[in-house]
Amino acid sequence: MSVPRITKEELQERLEGDPPPVLVDVRLKYPYEHSTVTLPGALRVDPENAQPPPELRNDRDIVTYDSDPEELVSARVAATLIRKGFRARALEGGLADWVTAKFPTDEK
């Protein structure tokens, strides 16, 4: 399944909209634990968990992100969410591109 992507610039613009997309941090355990930042307001979801958390609703856009610039994990999770009826996309370039662009982050 081809998973749609969203650029960091498009996401930054969409975060200012109403309603903003739900951000889902799906980094693997090691990269997540050794990082000090997340995207603003992101939910943490274990990428190995097959069930979406109850906080996710299918009436909002969802953007998954990980630490891999190739979006391997976030694309896999987004594909799973799409198959379950959610509107999901993966963040192109992952967290690294977001941070490099100096876009806002939250401290963990």
PDB file of C-alpha atoms in Angstrom:
ATOM      1  CA  MET A   1       0.000   0.000   0.000  1.00  0.00           C
ATOM      2  CA  SER A   2       1.292   3.409  -0.947  1.00  0.00           C
ATOM      3  CA  VAL A   3       1.037   5.646   2.096  1.00  0.00           C
ATOM      4  CA  PRO A   4       0.399   9.372   1.622  1.00  0.00           C
ATOM      5  CA  ARG A   5       3.022  11.725   3.026  1.00  0.00           C
ATOM      6  CA  ILE A   6       2.823  15.266   4.368  1.00  0.00           C
ATOM      7  CA  THR A   7       5.722  17.722   4.224  1.00  0.00           C
ATOM      8  CA  LYS A   8       6.943  19.522   7.310  1.00  0.00           C
ATOM      9  CA  GLU A   9       5.845  22.839   5.808  1.00  0.00           C
ATOM     10  CA  GLU A  10       2.343  21.573   5.070  1.00  0.00           C
ATOM     11  CA  LEU A  11       2.068  20.069   8.549  1.00  0.00           C
ATOM     12  CA  GLN A  12       3.213  23.305  10.185  1.00  0.00           C
ATOM     13  CA  GLU A  13       0.471  25.148   8.292  1.00  0.00           C
ATOM     14  CA  ARG A  14      -2.161  22.514   9.147  1.00  0.00           C
ATOM     15  CA  LEU A  15      -1.276  22.671  12.857  1.00  0.00           C
ATOM     16  CA  GLU A  16      -2.500  26.253  12.850  1.00  0.00           C
ATOM     17  CA  GLY A  17      -5.869  25.190  11.388  1.00  0.00           C
ATOM     18  CA  ASP A  18      -9.036  24.086  13.097  1.00  0.00           C
ATOM     19  CA  PRO A  19      -9.074  21.280  13.857  1.00  0.00           C
ATOM     20  CA  PRO A  20      -5.374  20.500  13.638  1.00  0.00           C
ATOM     21  CA  PRO A  21      -4.314  16.952  12.779  1.00  0.00           C
ATOM     22  CA  VAL A  22      -3.569  14.513  15.574  1.00  0.00           C
ATOM     23  CA  LEU A  23       0.167  13.872  15.782  1.00  0.00           C
ATOM     24  CA  VAL A  24       1.249  10.340  16.634  1.00  0.00           C
ATOM     25  CA  ASP A  25       4.817   9.570  17.715  1.00  0.00           C
ATOM     26  CA  VAL A  26       5.623   6.028  16.597  1.00  0.00           C
ATOM     27  CA  ARG A  27       9.381   6.038  17.111  1.00  0.00           C
ATOM     28  CA  LEU A  28      10.918   2.751  18.111  1.00  0.00           C
ATOM     29  CA  LYS A  29      11.737   2.338  21.805  1.00  0.00           C
ATOM     30  CA  TYR A  30      15.435   3.274  21.726  1.00  0.00           C
ATOM     31  CA  PRO A  31      15.119   6.450  19.615  1.00  0.00           C
ATOM     32  CA  TYR A  32      12.114   7.561  21.654  1.00  0.00           C
ATOM     33  CA  GLU A  33      13.788   6.989  25.020  1.00  0.00           C
ATOM     34  CA  HIS A  34      16.982   8.776  23.956  1.00  0.00           C
ATOM     35  CA  SER A  35      15.279  11.885  22.645  1.00  0.00           C
ATOM     36  CA  THR A  36      14.224  14.947  24.602  1.00  0.00           C
ATOM     37  CA  VAL A  37      11.580  16.242  22.169  1.00  0.00           C
ATOM     38  CA  THR A  38       8.285  15.383  20.525  1.00  0.00           C
ATOM     39  CA  LEU A  39       6.127  17.211  18.044  1.00  0.00           C
ATOM     40  CA  PRO A  40       3.692  19.600  19.783  1.00  0.00           C
ATOM     41  CA  GLY A  41       0.947  17.699  21.591  1.00  0.00           C
ATOM     42  CA  ALA A  42       1.856  14.338  20.041  1.00  0.00           C
ATOM     43  CA  LEU A  43       0.406  11.092  21.359  1.00  0.00           C
ATOM     44  CA  ARG A  44       2.914   8.331  21.993  1.00  0.00           C
ATOM     45  CA  VAL A  45       1.897   5.032  20.397  1.00  0.00           C
ATOM     46  CA  ASP A  46       3.912   1.820  20.479  1.00  0.00           C
ATOM     47  CA  PRO A  47       4.503   0.997  16.795  1.00  0.00           C
ATOM     48  CA  GLU A  48       4.260  -2.719  17.568  1.00  0.00           C
ATOM     49  CA  ASN A  49       0.738  -2.393  19.012  1.00  0.00           C
ATOM     50  CA  ALA A  50      -1.802  -3.455  16.406  1.00  0.00           C
ATOM     51  CA  GLN A  51      -4.686  -1.599  18.064  1.00  0.00           C
ATOM     52  CA  PRO A  52      -5.060   2.161  17.738  1.00  0.00           C
ATOM     53  CA  PRO A  53      -5.434   3.900  21.106  1.00  0.00           C
ATOM     54  CA  PRO A  54      -8.925   5.112  22.040  1.00  0.00           C
ATOM     55  CA  GLU A  55      -7.784   8.760  21.734  1.00  0.00           C
ATOM     56  CA  LEU A  56      -7.650   8.356  17.958  1.00  0.00           C
ATOM     57  CA  ARG A  57     -10.904   9.041  16.186  1.00  0.00           C
ATOM     58  CA  ASN A  58     -11.598   8.631  12.504  1.00  0.00           C
ATOM     59  CA  ASP A  59     -13.094  12.123  12.200  1.00  0.00           C
ATOM     60  CA  ARG A  60      -9.659  13.832  12.420  1.00  0.00           C
ATOM     61  CA  ASP A  61      -6.608  13.682  10.188  1.00  0.00           C
ATOM     62  CA  ILE A  62      -3.700  11.790  11.730  1.00  0.00           C
ATOM     63  CA  VAL A  63      -0.008  12.332  11.041  1.00  0.00           C
ATOM     64  CA  THR A  64       2.439   9.655  12.179  1.00  0.00           C
ATOM     65  CA  TYR A  65       6.146  10.353  12.576  1.00  0.00           C
ATOM     66  CA  ASP A  66       9.277   8.511  13.563  1.00  0.00           C
ATOM     67  CA  SER A  67      13.027   9.116  13.718  1.00  0.00           C
ATOM     68  CA  ASP A  68      13.805   7.503  10.355  1.00  0.00           C
ATOM     69  CA  PRO A  69      14.215   9.928   7.429  1.00  0.00           C
ATOM     70  CA  GLU A  70      12.769   7.209   5.167  1.00  0.00           C
ATOM     71  CA  GLU A  71       9.583   7.067   7.311  1.00  0.00           C
ATOM     72  CA  LEU A  72       9.677   3.256   7.510  1.00  0.00           C
ATOM     73  CA  VAL A  73       7.883   2.878  10.838  1.00  0.00           C
ATOM     74  CA  SER A  74       5.545   5.838  10.445  1.00  0.00           C
ATOM     75  CA  ALA A  75       4.479   4.658   6.970  1.00  0.00           C
ATOM     76  CA  ARG A  76       3.771   1.162   8.293  1.00  0.00           C
ATOM     77  CA  VAL A  77       1.669   2.521  11.172  1.00  0.00           C
ATOM     78  CA  ALA A  78      -0.139   4.973   8.870  1.00  0.00           C
ATOM     79  CA  ALA A  79      -0.954   2.097   6.487  1.00  0.00           C
ATOM     80  CA  THR A  80      -2.393   0.096   9.393  1.00  0.00           C
ATOM     81  CA  LEU A  81      -4.519   3.071  10.465  1.00  0.00           C
ATOM     82  CA  ILE A  82      -5.763   3.607   6.893  1.00  0.00           C
ATOM     83  CA  ARG A  83      -6.828  -0.042   6.681  1.00  0.00           C
ATOM     84  CA  LYS A  84      -8.793   0.498   9.920  1.00  0.00           C
ATOM     85  CA  GLY A  85     -10.675   3.471   8.453  1.00  0.00           C
ATOM     86  CA  PHE A  86      -8.557   6.401   9.676  1.00  0.00           C
ATOM     87  CA  ARG A  87      -7.293   9.318   7.571  1.00  0.00           C
ATOM     88  CA  ALA A  88      -3.559   8.983   8.174  1.00  0.00           C
ATOM     89  CA  ARG A  89      -0.360  10.233   6.575  1.00  0.00           C
ATOM     90  CA  ALA A  90       3.323   9.904   7.440  1.00  0.00           C
ATOM     91  CA  LEU A  91       5.529  12.936   8.045  1.00  0.00           C
ATOM     92  CA  GLU A  92       8.021  13.160   5.210  1.00  0.00           C
ATOM     93  CA  GLY A  93      11.585  13.179   6.586  1.00  0.00           C
ATOM     94  CA  GLY A  94      10.464  12.326  10.102  1.00  0.00           C
ATOM     95  CA  LEU A  95      11.347  14.125  13.296  1.00  0.00           C
ATOM     96  CA  ALA A  96      14.896  14.920  12.123  1.00  0.00           C
ATOM     97  CA  ASP A  97      13.687  17.084   9.229  1.00  0.00           C
ATOM     98  CA  TRP A  98      11.185  18.830  11.521  1.00  0.00           C
ATOM     99  CA  VAL A  99      13.863  19.666  14.102  1.00  0.00           C
ATOM    100  CA  THR A 100      16.377  20.731  11.435  1.00  0.00           C
ATOM    101  CA  ALA A 101      13.795  23.204  10.112  1.00  0.00           C
ATOM    102  CA  LYS A 102      13.548  24.618  13.657  1.00  0.00           C
ATOM    103  CA  PHE A 103       9.809  24.062  13.781  1.00  0.00           C
ATOM    104  CA  PRO A 104       8.218  23.952  17.273  1.00  0.00           C
ATOM    105  CA  THR A 105       8.699  20.948  19.537  1.00  0.00           C
ATOM    106  CA  ASP A 106       7.615  19.974  23.020  1.00  0.00           C
ATOM    107  CA  GLU A 107       9.973  18.660  25.681  1.00  0.00           C
ATOM    108  CA  LYS A 108       9.288  15.145  26.875  1.00  0.00           C
TER     109      LYS A 108
END
